Amino acid sequence: MTDPRQTARAIDALRRGWPIRIGALALLPIETADAVRLAAFDAGGIASVLLSAGRAATLKLANQREAAAPDAPVLVDRAPWIDFAAATALADPQLDLATPLKGPFRAIHVDHPEDAAAALRLARIAGLLPAYFALPGGAGDVSIDPADIDAHEEAVRLTIAARARLPVAHAEDAEIVAFRTPESPGEHIALLIGEPNGQAPLVRLHSECLTGDALGSLKCDCGPQLDAAIKAIEASGWGILLYLRQEGRGIGLVNKLRAYALQDQGFDTVDANTRLGFAIDARDFGVAARMLKLLGQDEVRLLTNNPAKVAGLEQAGIRVAERVAHALPPNRHNERYLATKRDRTGHQL
């Protein structure tokens, strides 16, 4: 029987730089640990470095087939020169220009691929770089089963926590509803605008974007999309804005800023995510489907340019009666970003 509480404990341990154990693998997070903890974790200096295929491809350690799944696990043999500093440089592509890598590095067989893949998923949930020292049979402060991580992400555990009237700019007749799971610290939000009128509501799935929504970033179109969505739903007479806590397409704020730094080095948004070791899009639209079902809605008109959102909702049991285009003009800072979404992720702008 799975215990999602163990995943919450493991996330806390990872953020503190403590070792954990997933299945047969003991793991020390490279981003939050240090050389002293590494010495205690692996006195013999034999722990391999676990990376994602996306990052390994950057280091020429993964073939094209592996690189096609950027969040798949790759193990790097522990050469004598791979100390903690070298492992940090292996893990973080932001350091590639500043830290020449010694090498050569050698990828080795992954004996526990399911456990290793679960470790990379857990790093994403924790908002950390997907990189560890991995030691089969070693000890960890928290031990979990890979199934615990899957249970932690299950949308079915989402429930309504609170709701209240909330007049907002562009939609004074609105109600806010908060959703959460017992384990996750963040809450997803729904903004119900207008009153049900017997028609399928106009629905917008909006992933959290602190830089765009709150700070007015011009690197993306998130802030203007949010405002335009509220206006469009208000004009339609009835609809729902879902505000999903899936910053940076599901990789978290810190990793999104790392992706921004890579974009400043010339990489587009897709390559930046994969170089960091993440999937191109790690969001779970099953969460949005669960929110809609809790609100009594199983059919929607979806305000989006992203076919993946349509497919994600329909796969989770929500009928999309119509896709309503949601395009805004670019600015000189986000022209390339919008072109990448069109050309590489199938957005119909």
Coordinates of C-alpha atoms in Angstrom, one line a residue:
M1 CA 0.0 0.0 0.0
T2 CA 1.4 3.4 -1.0
D3 CA 2.0 6.1 1.5
P4 CA 2.2 9.6 -0.1
R5 CA 3.3 11.1 3.2
Q6 CA 6.7 9.4 2.6
T7 CA 7.1 11.5 -0.6
A8 CA 6.5 14.7 1.4
R9 CA 9.2 13.6 3.9
A10 CA 11.6 12.7 1.0
I11 CA 11.1 16.1 -0.6
D12 CA 11.9 17.8 2.7
A13 CA 15.0 15.7 3.0
L14 CA 16.2 16.5 -0.5
R15 CA 15.7 20.2 0.0
R16 CA 17.9 20.0 3.1
G17 CA 20.6 18.0 1.3
W18 CA 20.0 14.8 3.1
P19 CA 20.3 11.3 1.5
I20 CA 17.2 9.3 0.7
R21 CA 16.5 5.8 -0.5
I22 CA 14.2 5.0 -3.4
G23 CA 13.8 1.2 -3.9
A24 CA 17.3 -0.2 -4.1
L25 CA 19.0 3.1 -4.6
A26 CA 20.4 5.5 -2.0
L27 CA 20.6 9.0 -3.4
L28 CA 22.3 12.2 -2.4
P29 CA 21.0 15.4 -4.1
I30 CA 23.8 17.2 -5.7
E31 CA 22.2 20.6 -5.7
T32 CA 21.6 20.9 -1.9
A33 CA 24.3 18.6 -0.5
D34 CA 28.0 19.4 -0.1
A35 CA 31.4 17.7 0.0
V36 CA 31.1 16.8 3.7
R37 CA 27.8 15.1 3.3
L38 CA 29.1 13.3 0.2
A39 CA 32.0 11.9 2.3
A40 CA 29.6 10.6 4.9
F41 CA 27.2 9.2 2.3
D42 CA 29.9 7.5 0.2
A43 CA 33.1 7.0 2.1
G44 CA 34.5 4.7 -0.6
G45 CA 34.1 7.2 -3.4
I46 CA 32.2 4.7 -5.6
A47 CA 28.7 6.3 -6.0
S48 CA 27.8 7.0 -9.6
V49 CA 26.3 10.2 -10.8
L50 CA 22.7 10.0 -11.8
L51 CA 21.6 12.5 -14.5
S52 CA 18.7 12.8 -16.9
A53 CA 19.2 11.8 -20.6
G54 CA 18.6 15.5 -21.5
R55 CA 21.5 16.6 -19.5
A56 CA 23.6 13.6 -20.5
A57 CA 23.0 14.4 -24.2
T58 CA 24.6 17.8 -23.6
L59 CA 27.6 16.0 -22.2
K60 CA 27.7 13.6 -25.2
L61 CA 26.8 10.7 -22.9
A62 CA 23.5 9.7 -24.3
N63 CA 22.6 8.5 -27.8
Q64 CA 19.7 10.0 -29.8
R65 CA 17.2 7.4 -28.7
E66 CA 17.9 8.2 -25.0
A67 CA 17.9 11.9 -25.6
A68 CA 14.4 11.6 -27.1
A69 CA 13.2 11.1 -23.5
P70 CA 15.0 13.9 -21.7
D71 CA 13.8 12.9 -18.3
A72 CA 15.1 9.2 -18.6
P73 CA 17.9 8.2 -16.2
V74 CA 21.6 8.0 -17.2
L75 CA 24.4 6.9 -14.8
V76 CA 27.9 8.3 -15.1
D77 CA 30.7 6.1 -13.8
R78 CA 32.5 7.6 -10.8
A79 CA 35.9 8.5 -12.2
P80 CA 38.6 9.5 -9.7
W81 CA 38.4 13.2 -10.6
I82 CA 34.6 13.4 -10.0
D83 CA 34.6 15.1 -6.7
F84 CA 31.6 17.2 -5.4
A85 CA 32.6 20.2 -7.4
A86 CA 32.9 18.2 -10.6
A87 CA 29.6 16.6 -10.0
T88 CA 28.0 20.0 -9.5
A89 CA 29.4 21.1 -12.9
L90 CA 28.0 17.9 -14.4
A91 CA 24.6 18.6 -13.0
D92 CA 24.1 22.3 -13.8
P93 CA 24.3 23.5 -17.4
Q94 CA 24.5 27.1 -16.3
L95 CA 28.1 26.3 -15.3
D96 CA 29.1 24.9 -18.7
L97 CA 30.7 28.2 -20.0
A98 CA 32.4 29.0 -16.7
T99 CA 33.6 25.5 -15.6
P100 CA 35.6 23.4 -18.2
L101 CA 34.8 19.8 -17.6
K102 CA 37.8 17.4 -17.1
G103 CA 36.4 14.2 -18.6
P104 CA 36.3 11.8 -20.2
F105 CA 33.0 10.6 -18.7
R106 CA 31.5 7.2 -19.3
A107 CA 27.9 6.3 -19.1
I108 CA 27.2 2.9 -17.5
H109 CA 24.3 0.5 -17.3
V110 CA 21.4 1.5 -15.1
D111 CA 20.7 -1.6 -12.9
H112 CA 17.6 -0.1 -11.3
P113 CA 16.0 2.0 -14.0
E114 CA 12.6 2.3 -12.4
D115 CA 14.1 3.5 -9.1
A116 CA 16.4 5.9 -11.0
A117 CA 13.5 7.3 -13.1
A118 CA 11.5 7.8 -9.9
A119 CA 14.4 9.7 -8.4
L120 CA 14.4 12.1 -11.3
R121 CA 10.6 12.6 -11.0
L122 CA 11.0 13.3 -7.3
A123 CA 13.7 16.0 -8.0
R124 CA 11.2 17.8 -10.4
I125 CA 8.5 17.7 -7.7
A126 CA 11.0 19.1 -5.2
G127 CA 12.0 21.8 -7.6
L128 CA 15.6 20.6 -7.7
L129 CA 18.0 19.8 -10.5
P130 CA 17.6 16.1 -11.5
A131 CA 21.0 15.0 -10.4
Y132 CA 22.2 12.7 -7.6
F133 CA 25.1 10.6 -6.3
A134 CA 23.6 7.1 -6.5
L135 CA 24.7 4.2 -4.4
P136 CA 22.9 0.8 -4.7
G137 CA 22.1 -0.7 -1.3
G138 CA 23.1 2.4 0.6
A139 CA 21.2 4.1 3.4
G140 CA 19.0 7.2 3.4
D141 CA 17.3 9.3 6.0
V142 CA 13.9 8.6 4.3
S143 CA 13.1 5.4 2.4
I144 CA 10.2 5.4 -0.1
D145 CA 8.9 3.2 -2.8
P146 CA 8.6 4.5 -6.4
A147 CA 4.8 3.9 -6.1
D148 CA 4.7 6.5 -3.3
I149 CA 5.9 9.2 -5.8
D150 CA 3.2 8.3 -8.3
A151 CA 0.6 8.4 -5.5
H152 CA 1.8 11.8 -4.5
E153 CA 1.0 13.1 -8.0
E154 CA -2.4 11.6 -8.2
A155 CA -5.0 14.2 -9.0
V156 CA -7.7 12.2 -7.4
R157 CA -6.4 13.3 -3.9
L158 CA -7.2 16.9 -4.7
T159 CA -10.2 18.4 -2.7
I160 CA -11.8 21.7 -2.3
A161 CA -10.3 23.5 0.7
A162 CA -12.2 26.9 0.7
R163 CA -14.2 29.2 -1.4
A164 CA -15.3 32.9 -1.2
R165 CA -16.7 35.7 -3.4
L166 CA -13.8 37.7 -5.0
P167 CA -14.5 40.6 -7.3
V168 CA -11.5 41.1 -9.5
A169 CA -10.4 43.6 -12.2
H170 CA -12.4 42.9 -15.4
A171 CA -14.8 40.5 -13.5
E172 CA -16.6 41.8 -10.5
D173 CA -19.0 38.8 -10.3
A174 CA -16.5 36.2 -9.4
E175 CA -15.9 33.4 -6.8
I176 CA -12.5 32.0 -5.9
V177 CA -12.1 28.3 -5.0
A178 CA -8.9 26.8 -3.5
F179 CA -7.9 23.1 -4.0
R180 CA -5.2 21.2 -2.3
T181 CA -4.0 17.7 -1.5
P182 CA -3.0 16.5 2.0
E183 CA 0.7 16.3 1.1
S184 CA 1.4 19.2 -1.2
P185 CA 2.2 22.7 0.2
G186 CA 0.8 24.6 -2.7
E187 CA -2.9 25.2 -3.6
H188 CA -4.5 25.3 -7.1
I189 CA -7.1 28.0 -7.6
A190 CA -10.3 28.3 -9.7
L191 CA -11.9 31.6 -10.4
L192 CA -15.6 31.2 -11.3
I193 CA -16.8 34.1 -13.4
G194 CA -20.5 34.8 -13.9
E195 CA -23.3 32.3 -13.3
P196 CA -23.9 28.9 -15.0
N197 CA -26.3 29.4 -17.9
G198 CA -26.8 25.8 -19.1
Q199 CA -24.0 26.1 -21.6
A200 CA -20.5 24.6 -21.4
P201 CA -18.3 27.2 -19.6
L202 CA -15.4 29.0 -21.3
V203 CA -12.4 27.6 -19.4
R204 CA -8.8 28.7 -19.3
L205 CA -6.0 26.6 -17.8
H206 CA -3.3 29.1 -16.7
S207 CA -0.1 27.8 -15.3
E208 CA 1.4 29.9 -12.5
C209 CA 4.0 32.4 -13.8
L210 CA 5.4 34.6 -11.0
T211 CA 7.6 36.6 -13.4
G212 CA 4.8 37.2 -15.9
D213 CA 1.7 37.4 -13.8
A214 CA 3.1 39.4 -10.9
L215 CA 6.2 41.2 -12.2
G216 CA 5.2 41.9 -15.7
S217 CA 7.9 40.0 -17.5
L218 CA 8.2 40.6 -21.2
K219 CA 10.0 37.3 -21.8
C220 CA 6.7 35.4 -22.0
D221 CA 3.1 36.2 -22.8
C222 CA 1.7 34.8 -19.5
G223 CA 0.6 38.1 -17.8
P224 CA -1.3 39.4 -20.8
Q225 CA -2.8 36.0 -21.4
L226 CA -4.1 35.9 -17.8
D227 CA -5.7 39.4 -18.1
A228 CA -7.2 38.6 -21.6
A229 CA -8.6 35.3 -20.3
I230 CA -10.5 36.9 -17.5
K231 CA -11.9 39.5 -19.9
A232 CA -12.9 36.8 -22.4
I233 CA -14.6 34.7 -19.8
E234 CA -16.5 37.7 -18.4
A235 CA -17.6 38.6 -22.0
S236 CA -18.8 35.1 -22.5
G237 CA -21.1 35.4 -19.5
W238 CA -19.9 32.2 -17.7
G239 CA -16.7 30.4 -17.3
I240 CA -13.8 29.3 -15.1
L241 CA -10.1 30.3 -14.9
L242 CA -8.0 27.5 -13.4
Y243 CA -4.8 28.8 -11.9
L244 CA -2.4 25.8 -11.7
R245 CA 0.6 25.7 -9.4
Q246 CA 2.8 24.4 -12.2
E247 CA 5.4 27.1 -12.6
G248 CA 7.8 26.8 -15.6
R249 CA 5.7 24.1 -17.3
G250 CA 6.0 22.1 -14.1
I251 CA 9.7 22.5 -13.3
G252 CA 9.4 25.1 -10.6
L253 CA 10.4 28.8 -10.3
V254 CA 14.1 28.2 -9.6
N255 CA 14.6 25.9 -12.5
K256 CA 12.6 28.2 -14.7
L257 CA 15.1 31.0 -13.9
R258 CA 17.9 28.6 -14.7
A259 CA 16.2 28.1 -18.1
Y260 CA 16.0 31.8 -18.5
A261 CA 19.8 32.0 -18.0
L262 CA 20.3 29.4 -20.6
Q263 CA 18.1 31.3 -23.0
D264 CA 20.4 34.3 -22.4
Q265 CA 23.2 32.0 -23.7
G266 CA 21.3 31.4 -26.9
F267 CA 19.1 28.4 -26.3
D268 CA 15.4 28.4 -26.9
T269 CA 12.9 27.5 -24.3
V270 CA 12.7 23.8 -25.4
D271 CA 16.4 23.2 -25.4
A272 CA 16.9 25.1 -22.1
N273 CA 14.4 22.7 -20.4
T274 CA 16.0 19.6 -21.8
R275 CA 19.6 20.8 -21.1
L276 CA 18.5 21.2 -17.5
G277 CA 17.3 17.5 -17.6
F278 CA 13.6 18.0 -17.7
A279 CA 10.8 17.0 -20.0
I280 CA 9.8 19.7 -22.5
D281 CA 6.5 20.0 -20.6
A282 CA 6.1 18.4 -17.2
R283 CA 2.7 19.7 -16.4
D284 CA -0.2 17.4 -15.3
F285 CA -3.5 18.5 -16.8
G286 CA -5.2 15.7 -14.9
V287 CA -5.1 18.1 -12.0
A288 CA -7.2 20.6 -14.0
A289 CA -9.6 17.9 -15.0
R290 CA -10.1 16.9 -11.3
M291 CA -10.7 20.6 -10.4
L292 CA -13.4 20.8 -13.1
K293 CA -15.1 17.6 -11.9
L294 CA -15.1 18.9 -8.4
L295 CA -16.9 22.0 -9.7
G296 CA -19.5 19.8 -11.4
Q297 CA -18.2 20.4 -15.0
D298 CA -17.5 17.6 -17.4
E299 CA -17.8 19.6 -20.7
V300 CA -16.0 22.9 -21.5
R301 CA -15.1 25.3 -24.2
L302 CA -11.3 25.6 -23.8
L303 CA -9.5 28.9 -24.3
T304 CA -6.1 27.8 -25.6
N305 CA -3.7 27.5 -28.4
N306 CA -2.1 24.4 -27.0
P307 CA -3.4 21.1 -28.3
A308 CA -1.8 19.2 -25.4
K309 CA -4.2 20.9 -23.0
V310 CA -7.2 19.6 -25.1
A311 CA -5.7 16.1 -25.2
G312 CA -4.9 16.2 -21.5
L313 CA -8.4 17.2 -20.4
E314 CA -10.1 14.7 -22.7
Q315 CA -7.8 11.9 -21.6
A316 CA -8.9 12.7 -18.0
G317 CA -12.6 12.5 -18.8
I318 CA -13.4 16.2 -19.7
R319 CA -15.1 16.7 -23.0
V320 CA -13.8 19.7 -24.9
A321 CA -16.7 20.9 -27.0
E322 CA -14.7 23.7 -28.7
R323 CA -11.2 25.1 -28.7
V324 CA -11.3 28.8 -28.6
A325 CA -8.1 30.6 -29.9
H326 CA -6.2 32.7 -27.4
A327 CA -3.5 34.6 -29.2
L328 CA -1.9 37.9 -28.3
P329 CA 0.6 40.0 -30.2
P330 CA 4.3 39.5 -29.5
N331 CA 6.8 42.0 -28.3
R332 CA 10.4 42.2 -29.1
H333 CA 11.4 40.3 -26.0
N334 CA 9.1 37.3 -26.5
E335 CA 9.0 36.9 -30.3
R336 CA 11.4 34.0 -30.3
Y337 CA 9.6 32.3 -27.4
L338 CA 6.3 32.4 -29.1
A339 CA 7.8 31.2 -32.4
T340 CA 9.4 28.3 -30.5
K341 CA 6.0 27.4 -29.0
R342 CA 4.5 27.4 -32.5
D343 CA 7.3 25.5 -34.3
R344 CA 8.5 23.1 -31.6
T345 CA 5.6 22.4 -29.2
G346 CA 2.6 22.6 -31.6
H347 CA 0.9 25.7 -30.4
Q348 CA -1.6 27.0 -32.9
L349 CA -0.9 30.7 -32.5

